[in-house]
Short mmCIF file of C-alpha atoms and ligand atoms in Angstrom, two decimals:
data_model
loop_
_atom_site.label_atom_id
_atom_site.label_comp_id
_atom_site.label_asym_id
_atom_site.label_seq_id
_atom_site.Cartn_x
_atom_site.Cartn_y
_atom_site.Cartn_z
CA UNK M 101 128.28 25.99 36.67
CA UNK M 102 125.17 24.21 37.51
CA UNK M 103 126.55 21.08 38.75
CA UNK M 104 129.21 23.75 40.57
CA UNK M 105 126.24 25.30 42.61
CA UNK M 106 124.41 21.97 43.92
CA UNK M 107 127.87 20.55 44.67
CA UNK M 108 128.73 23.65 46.58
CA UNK M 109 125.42 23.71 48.40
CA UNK M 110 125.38 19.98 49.15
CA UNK M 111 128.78 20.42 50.85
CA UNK M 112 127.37 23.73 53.05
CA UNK M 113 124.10 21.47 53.82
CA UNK M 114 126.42 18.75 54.92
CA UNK M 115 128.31 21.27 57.50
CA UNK M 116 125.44 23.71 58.00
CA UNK M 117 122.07 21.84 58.12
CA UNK M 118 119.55 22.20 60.26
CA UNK M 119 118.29 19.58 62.72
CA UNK M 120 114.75 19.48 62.65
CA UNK M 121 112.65 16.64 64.40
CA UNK M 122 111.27 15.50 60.82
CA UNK M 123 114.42 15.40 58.98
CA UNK M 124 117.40 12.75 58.66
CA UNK M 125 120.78 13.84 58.94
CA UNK M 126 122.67 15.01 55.49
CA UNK M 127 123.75 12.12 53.85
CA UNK M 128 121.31 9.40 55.52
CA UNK M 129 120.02 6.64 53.48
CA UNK M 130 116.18 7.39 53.31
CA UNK M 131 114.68 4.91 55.96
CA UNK M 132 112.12 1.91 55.12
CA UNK M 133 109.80 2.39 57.25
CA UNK M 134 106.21 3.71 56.76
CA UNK M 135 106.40 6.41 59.19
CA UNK M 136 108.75 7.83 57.55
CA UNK M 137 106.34 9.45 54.51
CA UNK M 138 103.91 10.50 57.31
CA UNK M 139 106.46 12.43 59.12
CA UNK M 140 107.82 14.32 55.66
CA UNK M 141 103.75 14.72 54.39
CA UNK M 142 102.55 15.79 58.25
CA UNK M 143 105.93 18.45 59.23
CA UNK M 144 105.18 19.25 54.95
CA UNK M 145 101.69 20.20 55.36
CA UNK M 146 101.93 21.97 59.12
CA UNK M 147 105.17 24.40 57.56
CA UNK M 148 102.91 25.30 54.74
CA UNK M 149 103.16 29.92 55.36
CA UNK M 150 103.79 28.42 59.26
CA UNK M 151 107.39 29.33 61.01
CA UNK M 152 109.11 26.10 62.15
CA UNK M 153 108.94 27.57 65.53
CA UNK M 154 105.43 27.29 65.75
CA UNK M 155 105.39 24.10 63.86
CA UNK M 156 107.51 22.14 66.52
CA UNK M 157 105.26 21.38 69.37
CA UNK M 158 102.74 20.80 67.28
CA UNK M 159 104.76 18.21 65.20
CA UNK M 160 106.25 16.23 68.74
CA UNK M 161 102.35 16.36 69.74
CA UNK M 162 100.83 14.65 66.90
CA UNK M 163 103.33 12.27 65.80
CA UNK M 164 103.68 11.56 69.60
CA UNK M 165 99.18 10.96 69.49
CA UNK M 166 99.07 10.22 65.90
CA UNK M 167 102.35 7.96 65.38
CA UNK M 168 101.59 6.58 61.99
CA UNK M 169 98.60 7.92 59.41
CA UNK M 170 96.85 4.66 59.92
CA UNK M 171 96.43 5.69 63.56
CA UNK M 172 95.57 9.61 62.10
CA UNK M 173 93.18 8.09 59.59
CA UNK M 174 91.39 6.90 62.67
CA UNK M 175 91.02 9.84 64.60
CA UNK M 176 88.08 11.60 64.71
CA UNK M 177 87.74 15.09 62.55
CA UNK M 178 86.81 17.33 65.97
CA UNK M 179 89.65 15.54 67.60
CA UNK M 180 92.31 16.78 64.69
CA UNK M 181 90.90 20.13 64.71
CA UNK M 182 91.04 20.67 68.61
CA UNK M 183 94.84 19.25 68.23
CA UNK M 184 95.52 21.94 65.22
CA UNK M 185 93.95 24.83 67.35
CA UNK M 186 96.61 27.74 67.14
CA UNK M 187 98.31 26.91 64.28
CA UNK M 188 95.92 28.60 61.69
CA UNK M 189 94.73 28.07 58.13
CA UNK M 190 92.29 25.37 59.17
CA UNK M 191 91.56 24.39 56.12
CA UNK M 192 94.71 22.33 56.34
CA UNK M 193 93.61 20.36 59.56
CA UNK M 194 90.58 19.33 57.24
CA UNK M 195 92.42 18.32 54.57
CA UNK M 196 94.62 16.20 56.64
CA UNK M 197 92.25 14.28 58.40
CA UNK M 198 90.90 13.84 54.49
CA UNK M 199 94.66 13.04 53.20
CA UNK M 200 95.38 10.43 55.88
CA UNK M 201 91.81 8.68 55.26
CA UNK M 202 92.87 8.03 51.82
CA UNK M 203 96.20 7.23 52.66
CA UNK M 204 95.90 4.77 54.74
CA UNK M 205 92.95 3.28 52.41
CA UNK M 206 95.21 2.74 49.72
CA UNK M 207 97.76 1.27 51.80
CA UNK M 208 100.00 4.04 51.98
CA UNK M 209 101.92 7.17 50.53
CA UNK M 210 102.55 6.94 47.05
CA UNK M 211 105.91 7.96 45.66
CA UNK M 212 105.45 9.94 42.36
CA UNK M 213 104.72 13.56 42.50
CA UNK M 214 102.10 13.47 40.11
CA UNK M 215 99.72 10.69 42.46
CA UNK M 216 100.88 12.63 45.53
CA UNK M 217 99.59 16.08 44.17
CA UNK M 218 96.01 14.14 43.33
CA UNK M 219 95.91 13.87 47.21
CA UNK M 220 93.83 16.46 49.56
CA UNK M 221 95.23 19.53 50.59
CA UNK M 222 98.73 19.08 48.37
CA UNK M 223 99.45 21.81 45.98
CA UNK M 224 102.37 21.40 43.55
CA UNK M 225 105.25 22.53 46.13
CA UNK M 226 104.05 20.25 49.02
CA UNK M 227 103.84 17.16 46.62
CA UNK M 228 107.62 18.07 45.17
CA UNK M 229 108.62 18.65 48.44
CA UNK M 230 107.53 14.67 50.03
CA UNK M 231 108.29 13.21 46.39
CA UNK M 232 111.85 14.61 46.78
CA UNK M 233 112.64 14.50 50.76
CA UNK M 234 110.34 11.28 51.51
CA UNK M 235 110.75 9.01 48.32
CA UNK M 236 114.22 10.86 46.81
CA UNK M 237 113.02 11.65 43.73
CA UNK M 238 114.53 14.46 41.23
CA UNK M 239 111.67 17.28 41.75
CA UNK M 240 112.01 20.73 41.65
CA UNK M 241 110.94 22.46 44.73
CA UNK M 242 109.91 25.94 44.99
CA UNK M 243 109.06 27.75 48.22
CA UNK M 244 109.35 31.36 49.33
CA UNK M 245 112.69 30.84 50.36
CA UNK M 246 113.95 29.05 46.91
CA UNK M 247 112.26 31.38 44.86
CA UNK M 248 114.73 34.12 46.74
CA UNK M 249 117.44 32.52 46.33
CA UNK M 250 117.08 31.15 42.95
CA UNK M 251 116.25 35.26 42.13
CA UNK M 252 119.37 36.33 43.50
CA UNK M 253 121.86 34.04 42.37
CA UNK M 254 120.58 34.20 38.77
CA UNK M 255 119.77 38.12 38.92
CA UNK M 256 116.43 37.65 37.55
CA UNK M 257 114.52 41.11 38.34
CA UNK M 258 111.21 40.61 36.47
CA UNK M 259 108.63 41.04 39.11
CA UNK M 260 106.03 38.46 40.60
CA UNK M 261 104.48 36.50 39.49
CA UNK M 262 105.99 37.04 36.34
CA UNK M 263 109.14 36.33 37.51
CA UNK M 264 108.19 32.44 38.85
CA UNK M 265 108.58 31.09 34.91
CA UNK M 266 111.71 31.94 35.55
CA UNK M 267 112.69 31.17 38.61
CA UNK M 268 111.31 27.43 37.94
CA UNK M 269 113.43 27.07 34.93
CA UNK M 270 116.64 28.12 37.01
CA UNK M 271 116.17 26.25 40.05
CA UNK M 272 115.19 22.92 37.38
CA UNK M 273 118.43 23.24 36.00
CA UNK M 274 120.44 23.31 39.14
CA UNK M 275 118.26 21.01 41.28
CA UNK M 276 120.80 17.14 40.72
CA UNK M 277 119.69 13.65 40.22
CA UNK M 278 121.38 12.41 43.47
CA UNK M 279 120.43 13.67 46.88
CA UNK M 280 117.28 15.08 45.43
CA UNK M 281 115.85 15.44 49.33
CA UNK M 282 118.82 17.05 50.52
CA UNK M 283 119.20 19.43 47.35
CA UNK M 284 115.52 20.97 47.97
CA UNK M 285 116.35 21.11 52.22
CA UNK M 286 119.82 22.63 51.46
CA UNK M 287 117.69 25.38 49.27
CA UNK M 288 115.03 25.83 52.20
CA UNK M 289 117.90 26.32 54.61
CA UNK M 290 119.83 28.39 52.72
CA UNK M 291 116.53 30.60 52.27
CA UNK M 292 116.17 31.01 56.23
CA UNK M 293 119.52 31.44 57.47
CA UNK M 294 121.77 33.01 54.84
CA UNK M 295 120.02 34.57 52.01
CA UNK M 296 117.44 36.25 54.03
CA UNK M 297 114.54 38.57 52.45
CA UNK M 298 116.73 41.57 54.67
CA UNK M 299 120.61 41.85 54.90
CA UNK M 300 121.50 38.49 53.18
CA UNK M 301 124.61 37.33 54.70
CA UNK M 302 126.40 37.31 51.55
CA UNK M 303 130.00 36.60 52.94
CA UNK M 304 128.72 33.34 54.73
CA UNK M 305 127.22 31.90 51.53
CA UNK M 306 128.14 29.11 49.95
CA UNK M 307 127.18 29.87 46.56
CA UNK M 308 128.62 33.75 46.99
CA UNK M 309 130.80 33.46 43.81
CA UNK M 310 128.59 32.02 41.61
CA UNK M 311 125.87 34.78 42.78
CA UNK M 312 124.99 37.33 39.44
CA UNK M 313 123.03 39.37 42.17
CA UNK M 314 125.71 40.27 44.40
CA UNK M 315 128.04 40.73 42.00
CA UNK M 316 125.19 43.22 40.17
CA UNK M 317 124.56 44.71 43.69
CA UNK M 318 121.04 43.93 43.60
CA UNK M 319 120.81 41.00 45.75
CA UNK M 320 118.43 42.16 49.03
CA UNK M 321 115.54 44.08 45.77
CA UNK M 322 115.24 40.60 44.56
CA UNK M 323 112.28 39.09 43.98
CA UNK M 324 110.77 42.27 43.06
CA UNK M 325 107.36 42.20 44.60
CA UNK M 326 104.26 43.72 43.02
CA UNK M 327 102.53 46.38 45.57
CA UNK M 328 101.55 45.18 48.51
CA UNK M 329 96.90 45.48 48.48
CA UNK M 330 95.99 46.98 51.91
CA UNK M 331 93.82 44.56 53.96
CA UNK M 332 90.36 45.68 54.47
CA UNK M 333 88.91 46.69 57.45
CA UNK M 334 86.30 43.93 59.23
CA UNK M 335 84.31 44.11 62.50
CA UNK M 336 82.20 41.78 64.25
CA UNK M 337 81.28 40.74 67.40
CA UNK M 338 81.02 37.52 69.69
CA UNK M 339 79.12 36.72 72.96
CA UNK M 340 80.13 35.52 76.15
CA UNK M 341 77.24 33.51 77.37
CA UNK M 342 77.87 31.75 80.45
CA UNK M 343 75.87 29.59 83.42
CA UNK M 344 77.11 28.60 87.16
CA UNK M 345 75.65 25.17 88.10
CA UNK M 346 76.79 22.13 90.63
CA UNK M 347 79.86 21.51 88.28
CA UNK M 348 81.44 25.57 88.09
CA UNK M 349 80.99 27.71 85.63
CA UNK M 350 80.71 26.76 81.81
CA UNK M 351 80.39 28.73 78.56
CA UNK M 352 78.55 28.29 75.81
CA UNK M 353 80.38 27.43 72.51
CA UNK M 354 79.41 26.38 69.11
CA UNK M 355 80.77 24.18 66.48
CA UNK M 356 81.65 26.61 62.90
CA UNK M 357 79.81 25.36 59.78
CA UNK M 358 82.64 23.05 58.26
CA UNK M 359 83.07 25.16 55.01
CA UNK M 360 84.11 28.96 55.83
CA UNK M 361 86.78 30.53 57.87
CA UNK M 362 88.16 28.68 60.84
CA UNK M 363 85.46 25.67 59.45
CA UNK M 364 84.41 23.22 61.74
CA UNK M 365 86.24 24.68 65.10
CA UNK M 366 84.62 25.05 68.34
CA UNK M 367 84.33 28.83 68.96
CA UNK M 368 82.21 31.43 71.08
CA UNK M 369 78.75 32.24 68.97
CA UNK M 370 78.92 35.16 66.97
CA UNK M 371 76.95 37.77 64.77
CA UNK M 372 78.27 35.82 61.66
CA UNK M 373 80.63 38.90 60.80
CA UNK M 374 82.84 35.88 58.58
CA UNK M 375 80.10 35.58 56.00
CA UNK M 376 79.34 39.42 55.78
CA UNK M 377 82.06 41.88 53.89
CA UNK M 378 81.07 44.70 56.54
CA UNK M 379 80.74 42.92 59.77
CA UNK M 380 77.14 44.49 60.45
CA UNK M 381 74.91 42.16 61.97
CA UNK M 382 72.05 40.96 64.41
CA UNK M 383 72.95 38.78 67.75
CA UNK M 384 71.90 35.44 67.27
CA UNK M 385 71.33 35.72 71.03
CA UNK M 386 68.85 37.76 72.97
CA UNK M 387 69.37 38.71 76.43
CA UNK M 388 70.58 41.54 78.38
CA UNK M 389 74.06 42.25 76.96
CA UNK M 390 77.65 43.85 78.65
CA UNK M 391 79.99 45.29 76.09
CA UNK M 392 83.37 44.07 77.44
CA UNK M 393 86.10 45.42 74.66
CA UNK M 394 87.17 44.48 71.75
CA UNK M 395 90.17 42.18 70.11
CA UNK M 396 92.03 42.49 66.98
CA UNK M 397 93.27 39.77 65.07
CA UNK M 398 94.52 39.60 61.33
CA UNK M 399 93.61 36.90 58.99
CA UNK M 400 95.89 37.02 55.30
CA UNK M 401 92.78 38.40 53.43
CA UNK M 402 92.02 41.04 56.26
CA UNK M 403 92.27 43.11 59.54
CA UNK M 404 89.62 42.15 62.07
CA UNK M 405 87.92 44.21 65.48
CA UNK M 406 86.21 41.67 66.99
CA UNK M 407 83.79 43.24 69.97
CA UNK M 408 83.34 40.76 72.85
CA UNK M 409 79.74 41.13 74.32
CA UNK M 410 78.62 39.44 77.42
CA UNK M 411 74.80 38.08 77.27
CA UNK M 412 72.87 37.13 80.13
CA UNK M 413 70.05 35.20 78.68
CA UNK M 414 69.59 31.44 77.47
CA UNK M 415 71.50 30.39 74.17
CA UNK M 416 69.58 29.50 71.27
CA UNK M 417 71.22 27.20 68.38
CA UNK M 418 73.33 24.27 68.85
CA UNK M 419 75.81 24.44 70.77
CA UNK M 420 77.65 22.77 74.17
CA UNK M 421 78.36 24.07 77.65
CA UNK M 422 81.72 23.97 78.24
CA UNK M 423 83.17 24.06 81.83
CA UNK M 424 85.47 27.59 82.05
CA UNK M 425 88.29 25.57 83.98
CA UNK M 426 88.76 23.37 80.80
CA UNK M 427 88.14 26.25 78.17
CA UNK M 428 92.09 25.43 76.87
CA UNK M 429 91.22 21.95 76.02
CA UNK M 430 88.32 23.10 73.70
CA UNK M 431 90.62 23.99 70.63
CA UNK M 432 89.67 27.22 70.46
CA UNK M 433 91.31 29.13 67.10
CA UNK M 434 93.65 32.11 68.52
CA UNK M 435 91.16 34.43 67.44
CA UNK M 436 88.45 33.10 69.92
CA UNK M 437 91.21 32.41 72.42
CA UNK M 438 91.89 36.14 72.65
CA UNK M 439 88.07 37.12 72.89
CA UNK M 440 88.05 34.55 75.84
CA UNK M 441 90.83 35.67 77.73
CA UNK M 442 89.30 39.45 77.40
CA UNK M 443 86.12 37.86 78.74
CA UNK M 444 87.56 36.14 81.55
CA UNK M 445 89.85 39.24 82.43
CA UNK M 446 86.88 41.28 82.93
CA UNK M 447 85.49 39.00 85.53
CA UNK M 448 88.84 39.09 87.03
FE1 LIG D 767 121.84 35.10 48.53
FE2 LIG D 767 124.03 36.58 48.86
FE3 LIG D 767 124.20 33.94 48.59
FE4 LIG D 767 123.55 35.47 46.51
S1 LIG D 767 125.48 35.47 47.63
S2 LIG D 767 122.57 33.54 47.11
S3 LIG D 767 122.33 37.02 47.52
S4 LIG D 767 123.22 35.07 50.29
#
């Protein structure tokens, strides 16, 4: 049965699969080159809780800047970060410019998943993932989508995280020797377009007969998820502060402190409502101020009103004046992107 359900997935994936600028073709001998790792590790690292939608231009942009992690390893850390701007979880963008230093210091990726989960920034699926799509090697790779599927088609209905024991053990034993990279792509694929967390499309799939949860009729409860933990509630605010000079108009921005939320981005100064659980807080400007509205953006942890304050006054701090014209080159996270356009639309 086992060898039944990889066989009968590795023929879908062969028909079915995706193209994705970072992956080879079904079938295709992995190539020796050693771009090759960089692209699997880099598209690896940007899809981590990221749709490939939104991973896409952001792929074609670095490996079009950044064609090789030698040439990553090089860039500067402000550089990466400004690239990264919009694609969240900064943390990552850190960790990458880390990852590629060390990379390309030791000559390249290695190929085992235990030496590539010693690297920065990869957890246990993201070093399965390159050891078995990069290098070929038998690893068992568990995502979102893979624990779903592995759920349904073996009927397990323990709940998370109880459940992932499991759901490891079962997607081990189906998960071949051969075509390792394929296997664990096929699984992803299957995840996203057929045996989706709504309505899976039962009568498409290729693994429909083998499936204990459709023939239980339990299929779309599984994985059962524990409760979802409403997000709390956080407010803070920021502050437009801008000049007019010989060169146009420029805004003041800061640099974040490199450990925290959105670490080491260029952002508008703020009441430091990421440090505080309540968002209360003094200005770290003085000057007359303009309240000019309010955004709302939400992080995974929690829901946040961010209240966008004009101040005419003099900044104090470091920081850099940034020309207004140019404010979309400055990397801004989304967050800070939103509070600027509400800024600008009020001068509007
Ligand atoms: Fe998922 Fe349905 Fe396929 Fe089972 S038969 S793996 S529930 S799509």
């Amino acid at each position: 049965m086992t060898a039944s359900i990889s066989d009968a997935l590795l023929d879908w994936y062969d028909r079915s699969a995706r193209a994705l600028p970072w992956r080879l073709p079904p079938g295709e001998p992995l190539p020796n080159d050693p771009a090759w790792p960089y692209r699997v590790w880099l598209s690896e690292v940007m899809l981590q809780q990221t749709t490939v939608a939104a991973v896409k231009p952001y792929f074609e942009t670095f490996t079009r800047r950044w064609p090789t992690v030698e040439a990553l390893a090089a860039a500067g850390e402000d550089e990466v970060m400004a690239a990264w701007a919009g694609l969240g979880y900064y943390s990552r963008a850190r960790n990458l410019v880390k990852c590629a230093r060390e990379v390309a210091a030791r000559g390249g990726f290695p190929d085992t998943e235990e030496e590539l989960r010693a690297l920065p920034g990869l957890g246990a699926y993201t070093a399965a993932a390159i050891a078995a799509i990069a290098f070929g090697r038998r690893a068992v790779v568990v995502d979102a989508n893979v624990e779903r599927v592995a759920a349904r088609l073996f009927a397990i209905a323990e709940p998370l995280p109880g459940a992932r024991k499991a759901i490891r053990q079962r997607a081990e034993a189906i998960t071949p020797d051969a075509r390792a990279g394929d296997f664990a792509q096929a699984m992803m694929d299957l995840g996203s377009q057929v045996c989706t967390t709504k309505a899976p499309r039962c009568l498409l799939c290729p693994l429909s007969a083998q499936c204990e949860g459709r023939a239980q009729g339990i299929a779309e409860s599984l994985p059962v998820k524990p409760p979802k933990k409403a997000k709390p509630e956080r407010r803070g605010t920021a502050f437009w502060i801008e000049r007019v000079n010989g060169a146009g108009a420029e805004v003041w921005l800061v640099t974040r402190p490199g450990r925290g939320m959105l670490g080491g981005m260029r952002a508008l100064p703020d009441d430091g409502w990421s440090a505080r659980a309540d968002g209360s807080g003094e200005a770290p400007v003085t000057g007359v101020a303009e309240e000019l509205g309010a955004v709302r953006h939400t992080f995974t942890h929690a829901h946040l009103t961010l209240s966008v304050r004009r101040i005419e006054g003099e900044p104090g701090g470091e920081g850099e004046w940034w020309p207004v014209e140019r404010l979309d080159e400055a990397g801004l996270p989304t967050l800070y992107v939103k509070a600027a356009r509400l800024a600008l639309a009020r001068e509007d």
